[in-house]
Coordinates of C-alpha atoms in Angstrom, one line a residue:
X9 CA -29.4 23.4 -31.9
X10 CA -30.1 22.5 -28.3
X11 CA -31.3 25.1 -25.8
X12 CA -29.9 23.3 -22.6
X13 CA -27.2 25.1 -20.6
X14 CA -24.3 23.7 -18.7
X15 CA -26.1 23.6 -15.3
X16 CA -29.0 21.7 -16.9
X17 CA -26.8 19.2 -18.6
X18 CA -24.9 18.5 -15.4
X19 CA -28.2 18.0 -13.5
X20 CA -29.3 15.5 -16.1
X21 CA -26.0 13.7 -16.1
X22 CA -26.0 13.5 -12.3
X23 CA -29.0 11.2 -12.4
X24 CA -27.3 8.6 -14.7
X25 CA -26.8 5.4 -12.8
X26 CA -23.7 3.1 -13.2
X27 CA -24.6 -0.5 -12.4
X28 CA -20.9 -1.2 -12.1
X29 CA -20.3 1.2 -9.2
X30 CA -23.9 0.8 -8.1
X31 CA -24.2 4.6 -7.8
X32 CA -25.3 7.6 -9.8
X33 CA -22.7 9.9 -11.5
X34 CA -23.8 12.7 -9.2
X35 CA -23.4 10.7 -5.9
X36 CA -19.9 9.7 -7.1
X37 CA -18.9 13.2 -7.9
X38 CA -17.9 11.8 -11.3
X39 CA -18.8 14.8 -13.5
X40 CA -15.6 16.8 -13.5
X41 CA -16.2 19.1 -16.5
X42 CA -19.2 20.1 -18.6
X43 CA -18.7 22.4 -21.6
X44 CA -20.6 23.4 -24.7
X45 CA -19.0 24.1 -28.1
X46 CA -21.8 26.4 -29.3
X47 CA -20.4 26.7 -32.8
X48 CA -20.6 22.9 -33.4
X49 CA -23.5 22.3 -30.9
X50 CA -21.3 19.7 -29.2
X51 CA -21.1 18.9 -25.4
X52 CA -17.6 18.3 -24.0
X53 CA -17.3 16.1 -20.9
X54 CA -14.7 14.8 -18.5
X55 CA -16.1 11.9 -16.4
X56 CA -14.3 10.0 -13.6
X57 CA -14.8 6.3 -13.3
X58 CA -14.3 4.5 -10.1
X59 CA -13.5 1.0 -11.5
X60 CA -11.0 -0.5 -13.8
X61 CA -13.6 -2.2 -15.9
X62 CA -13.7 -1.3 -19.6
X63 CA -17.3 -2.5 -19.7
X64 CA -18.2 0.4 -17.4
X65 CA -16.7 3.0 -19.8
X66 CA -18.5 1.3 -22.7
X67 CA -21.8 1.4 -20.8
X68 CA -21.4 5.0 -19.7
X69 CA -20.3 6.2 -23.1
X70 CA -23.5 4.7 -24.7
X71 CA -25.8 6.0 -21.9
X72 CA -24.3 9.5 -22.0
X73 CA -24.4 9.7 -25.8
X74 CA -28.1 8.8 -25.7
X75 CA -28.8 11.4 -23.1
X76 CA -26.9 14.2 -24.8
X77 CA -27.8 13.5 -28.5
X78 CA -31.3 12.1 -28.2
X79 CA -32.9 13.4 -25.0
X80 CA -31.2 16.8 -25.0
X81 CA -30.9 17.1 -28.8
X82 CA -27.3 18.2 -29.2
X83 CA -25.5 17.4 -32.4
X84 CA -22.7 15.5 -30.7
X85 CA -20.7 14.8 -27.5
X86 CA -17.0 14.4 -26.7
X87 CA -16.3 12.4 -23.6
X88 CA -13.0 12.0 -21.8
X89 CA -12.9 9.2 -19.2
X90 CA -10.4 9.4 -16.3
X91 CA -10.0 6.8 -13.6
X92 CA -10.2 8.1 -10.1
X93 CA -7.4 6.8 -7.9
X94 CA -8.9 6.0 -4.6
X95 CA -7.6 3.5 -2.0
X96 CA -10.5 1.3 -1.0
X97 CA -9.3 1.1 2.6
X98 CA -8.9 4.9 2.8
X99 CA -9.6 4.8 6.6
X100 CA -6.6 2.5 7.3
X101 CA -3.4 3.6 9.0
X102 CA -0.3 2.8 6.8
X103 CA 2.9 1.8 8.6
X104 CA 6.0 1.5 6.6
X105 CA 8.8 -0.9 7.7
X106 CA 12.0 0.9 6.6
X107 CA 15.7 0.6 7.1
X108 CA 17.4 2.0 4.1
X109 CA 19.5 -1.2 3.8
X110 CA 19.0 -5.0 3.3
X111 CA 19.7 -7.8 5.7
X112 CA 18.1 -6.4 8.8
X113 CA 15.0 -8.5 8.8
X114 CA 12.4 -6.0 7.7
X115 CA 10.2 -8.7 6.1
X116 CA 10.1 -10.8 9.3
X117 CA 9.2 -7.7 11.3
X118 CA 6.5 -6.8 8.8
X119 CA 4.8 -10.3 8.7
X120 CA 4.9 -10.7 12.5
X121 CA 3.6 -7.3 13.2
X122 CA 0.8 -7.9 10.7
X123 CA 0.1 -11.3 12.2
X124 CA -0.1 -10.1 15.8
X125 CA -2.2 -7.1 14.9
X126 CA -4.6 -9.6 13.3
X127 CA -4.5 -11.8 16.5
X128 CA -5.5 -8.8 18.5
X129 CA -8.7 -8.7 16.3
X130 CA -7.5 -5.8 14.1
X131 CA -8.4 -5.7 10.4
X132 CA -5.0 -5.7 8.7
X133 CA -3.4 -5.7 5.2
X134 CA 0.2 -6.4 4.2
X135 CA 2.0 -5.1 1.1
X136 CA 5.2 -6.6 0.0
X137 CA 6.7 -3.4 -1.3
X138 CA 10.2 -4.9 -1.8
X139 CA 9.4 -5.5 -5.4
X140 CA 12.9 -6.4 -6.6
X141 CA 13.5 -9.0 -3.9
X142 CA 10.1 -10.0 -2.5
X143 CA 10.1 -12.5 0.3
X144 CA 6.7 -12.2 2.1
X145 CA 5.1 -15.1 0.1
X146 CA 8.0 -17.4 0.8
X147 CA 8.0 -16.5 4.5
X148 CA 4.2 -17.1 4.8
X149 CA 4.5 -20.3 2.7
X150 CA 2.0 -19.1 0.2
X151 CA 2.0 -21.5 -2.9
X152 CA 2.7 -20.0 -6.3
X153 CA -0.6 -18.8 -7.6
X154 CA -2.2 -15.8 -9.4
X155 CA -4.7 -13.4 -7.8
X156 CA -8.2 -13.1 -9.0
X157 CA -9.8 -9.9 -10.2
X158 CA -13.3 -8.7 -9.2
X159 CA -16.1 -7.4 -11.4
X160 CA -14.6 -3.9 -11.1
X161 CA -11.2 -5.0 -12.5
X162 CA -9.6 -4.7 -9.0
X163 CA -7.1 -7.3 -7.8
X164 CA -8.5 -9.4 -4.9
X165 CA -5.8 -9.7 -2.2
X166 CA -4.7 -13.1 -0.9
X167 CA -6.1 -13.9 2.6
X168 CA -4.0 -15.8 5.1
X169 CA -3.8 -16.0 8.9
X170 CA -6.6 -13.5 9.3
X171 CA -5.1 -10.7 7.1
X172 CA -4.9 -9.7 3.5
X173 CA -1.7 -9.5 1.4
X174 CA -0.3 -8.7 -2.1
X175 CA 3.1 -9.1 -3.6
X176 CA 4.7 -9.1 -7.0
X177 CA 5.3 -12.8 -6.5
X178 CA 1.6 -13.4 -7.3
X179 CA 2.3 -12.1 -10.9
X180 CA 5.7 -13.7 -11.6
X181 CA 7.2 -17.2 -11.8
X182 CA 8.9 -18.3 -8.6
X183 CA 12.5 -17.8 -9.8
X184 CA 11.8 -15.0 -12.2
X185 CA 14.0 -11.9 -11.7
X186 CA 12.3 -8.5 -11.6
X187 CA 14.3 -6.3 -14.1
X188 CA 12.2 -3.2 -14.1
X189 CA 13.0 0.5 -14.2
X190 CA 12.3 2.4 -11.0
X191 CA 9.4 4.1 -12.8
X192 CA 7.7 0.7 -13.4
X193 CA 8.4 -0.4 -9.8
X194 CA 6.9 2.8 -8.5
X195 CA 3.9 2.2 -10.7
X196 CA 3.5 -1.3 -9.4
X197 CA 3.7 0.0 -5.8
X198 CA 0.9 2.5 -6.8
X199 CA -1.1 -0.3 -8.2
X200 CA -0.9 -2.2 -4.8
X201 CA -2.7 0.8 -3.3
X202 CA -5.2 1.8 -6.0
X203 CA -5.8 -1.3 -8.0
X204 CA -6.3 -3.8 -5.1
X205 CA -9.8 -4.4 -3.6
X206 CA -8.7 -4.1 0.0
X207 CA -11.5 -4.6 2.5
X208 CA -12.9 -1.2 3.2
X209 CA -12.8 -1.7 7.0
X210 CA -9.1 -2.3 7.2
X211 CA -7.6 -0.5 10.2
X212 CA -3.9 -1.0 9.4
X213 CA -1.8 -1.7 6.3
X214 CA 1.8 -2.8 7.0
X215 CA 4.2 -2.1 4.1
X216 CA 7.5 -4.0 3.8
X217 CA 9.5 -1.3 2.1
X218 CA 12.4 -1.8 -0.4
X219 CA 16.0 -1.9 0.9
X220 CA 17.0 1.1 -1.2
X221 CA 16.2 4.7 -0.2
X222 CA 15.6 8.1 -1.7
X223 CA 13.3 7.6 -4.7
X224 CA 11.1 5.0 -2.9
X225 CA 11.0 7.3 0.2
X226 CA 9.8 10.2 -2.0
X227 CA 7.3 8.0 -3.8
X228 CA 5.9 6.7 -0.5
X229 CA 5.5 10.2 0.9
X230 CA 3.7 11.3 -2.2
X231 CA 1.3 8.4 -2.3
X232 CA 0.9 8.0 1.5
X233 CA 1.4 11.4 3.1
X234 CA 0.0 10.4 6.5
X235 CA 1.8 7.1 6.8
X236 CA 4.0 6.3 9.8
X237 CA 7.5 4.6 9.7
X238 CA 9.1 2.0 11.9
X239 CA 12.8 2.1 11.4
X240 CA 14.6 -1.3 11.7
X241 CA 18.3 -1.9 12.5
X242 CA 20.4 -4.7 13.9
X243 CA 22.8 -4.3 16.8
X244 CA 25.9 -3.8 14.6
X245 CA 27.5 -0.4 14.2
X246 CA 27.6 -0.8 10.4
X247 CA 23.9 -1.4 10.3
X248 CA 23.2 1.5 12.7
X249 CA 25.4 3.8 10.6
X250 CA 23.3 3.1 7.4
X251 CA 20.0 3.3 9.2
X252 CA 20.8 6.7 10.7
X253 CA 21.4 8.0 7.2
X254 CA 18.1 6.6 6.1
X255 CA 16.4 8.0 9.1
X256 CA 17.8 11.5 8.4
X257 CA 16.6 11.2 4.8
X258 CA 13.1 10.2 6.0
X259 CA 13.1 13.2 8.3
X260 CA 14.1 15.6 5.5
X261 CA 11.1 14.3 3.6
X262 CA 8.8 14.8 6.6
X263 CA 8.1 11.2 7.2
X264 CA 6.7 10.5 10.6
X265 CA 9.1 8.0 12.2
X266 CA 7.3 6.5 15.3
X267 CA 10.0 4.2 16.6
X268 CA 13.2 2.3 16.2
X269 CA 13.2 -1.6 16.3
X270 CA 16.4 -3.5 17.0
X271 CA 16.3 -6.9 15.3
X272 CA 18.6 -9.9 15.7
X273 CA 19.8 -9.0 19.2
X274 CA 22.4 -11.6 20.3
X275 CA 23.2 -12.8 16.8
X276 CA 26.3 -15.1 17.0
X277 CA 29.2 -13.7 15.0
X278 CA 31.7 -16.5 15.5
X279 CA 31.9 -20.1 16.6
X280 CA 32.7 -18.9 20.1
X281 CA 29.3 -19.1 21.8
X282 CA 30.1 -16.2 24.0
X283 CA 30.7 -13.8 21.1
X284 CA 27.5 -12.1 20.0
X285 CA 26.5 -9.2 17.8
X286 CA 25.6 -6.9 20.8
X287 CA 26.9 -3.4 20.0
X288 CA 23.6 -1.6 20.9
X289 CA 22.8 -0.5 17.3
X290 CA 19.3 0.2 18.4
X291 CA 20.3 2.7 21.0
X292 CA 22.8 4.3 18.7
X293 CA 20.1 4.9 16.1
X294 CA 17.6 6.0 18.7
X295 CA 20.0 8.5 20.2
X296 CA 21.2 9.8 16.9
X297 CA 17.7 10.4 15.5
X298 CA 16.1 11.3 18.9
X299 CA 13.4 8.6 18.3
X300 CA 12.3 6.0 20.8
X301 CA 13.8 2.5 20.7
X302 CA 10.5 0.7 21.1
X303 CA 11.7 -2.9 21.2
X304 CA 14.7 -5.2 20.8
X305 CA 14.0 -8.6 19.3
X306 CA 16.4 -11.5 20.2
X307 CA 17.9 -13.6 17.4
X308 CA 15.7 -16.7 17.8
X309 CA 14.2 -18.6 14.9
X310 CA 10.5 -19.2 15.1
X311 CA 9.6 -22.8 16.1
X312 CA 7.6 -23.2 12.9
X313 CA 8.3 -21.2 9.8
X314 CA 8.7 -17.4 10.3
X315 CA 5.8 -16.5 12.4
X316 CA 6.3 -16.3 16.2
X317 CA 3.5 -17.7 18.4
X318 CA 2.5 -16.4 21.8
X319 CA 4.2 -19.3 23.6
X320 CA 7.6 -18.0 22.2
X321 CA 9.6 -15.1 23.7
X322 CA 9.5 -13.3 20.4
X323 CA 5.8 -13.9 20.0
X324 CA 5.2 -12.0 23.2
X325 CA 7.5 -9.2 22.0
X326 CA 5.5 -8.9 18.8
X327 CA 2.2 -9.0 20.7
X328 CA 3.5 -6.1 22.8
X329 CA 4.6 -4.2 19.7
X330 CA 1.2 -4.8 18.0
X331 CA -0.6 -3.6 21.2
X332 CA 1.6 -0.5 21.3
X333 CA 0.8 0.3 17.7
X334 CA -2.9 -0.3 18.2
X335 CA -3.2 2.1 21.2
X336 CA -1.3 5.0 19.7

């Protein structure tokens, strides 16, 4: 029968060092519970791990068992390991690109805002959160490939054009449909936050959100309570009508909508070159939600691919948008 008490056990455990996290259990605040079953002379522990590496659990289990059973002379030990969910870039500002509907060009807004924040010298990440219909990899012309995993079991994001990005496309075949339940999709979105080795010094993470609403809005608010939202519409009344509904839903969930973006201004709707989609959808959404219309982006394809450069009109608009975001 050991004579050590809970405080003494915790003090001894705190000095145990994890070579996987390169920290002691005490410095990581990893010791969540210490109890003693006096009748059986058994120590009961709950230990948090900060990596997704099964080798860390194996190492800690062995080290803790040695400490408790040999050094402290208890008859046994029961250990429950729990993985701590912590975003590696916890200092970053998350900006969700939302609309509540498809076809408004959220992905193009997301990649160009990310690109121009990076061109301003900001440290930026991009999450393709549209898991059912991901397009970021196609638009950035990223070849089909898998992502590597680091020594801690975290996914290493792809680096391109000065920023980091992840998408479900890295885990599927190019033409493979995603036929997952919403629970699985929400779990994948959570993994993009917690299981990705984002650079710790990221300043912004742009999230291209799914077209559907409600459940994903709730999930995003739960996972990223301090995130901000840019709401995207086109000039059409039909688009504005749907986006207003989405905006009201976001407000009810206490999302912080920081601006409205009107995309595809001047979109031709017939063979008549004088007939354009110009019904002021951005102003309609802005007025209905009492949120500033921060930019209107003309319907002009990029000269190369989907990213606008600074010598293009839309490139200057995205530079101004990125500057506005960076000085808020």
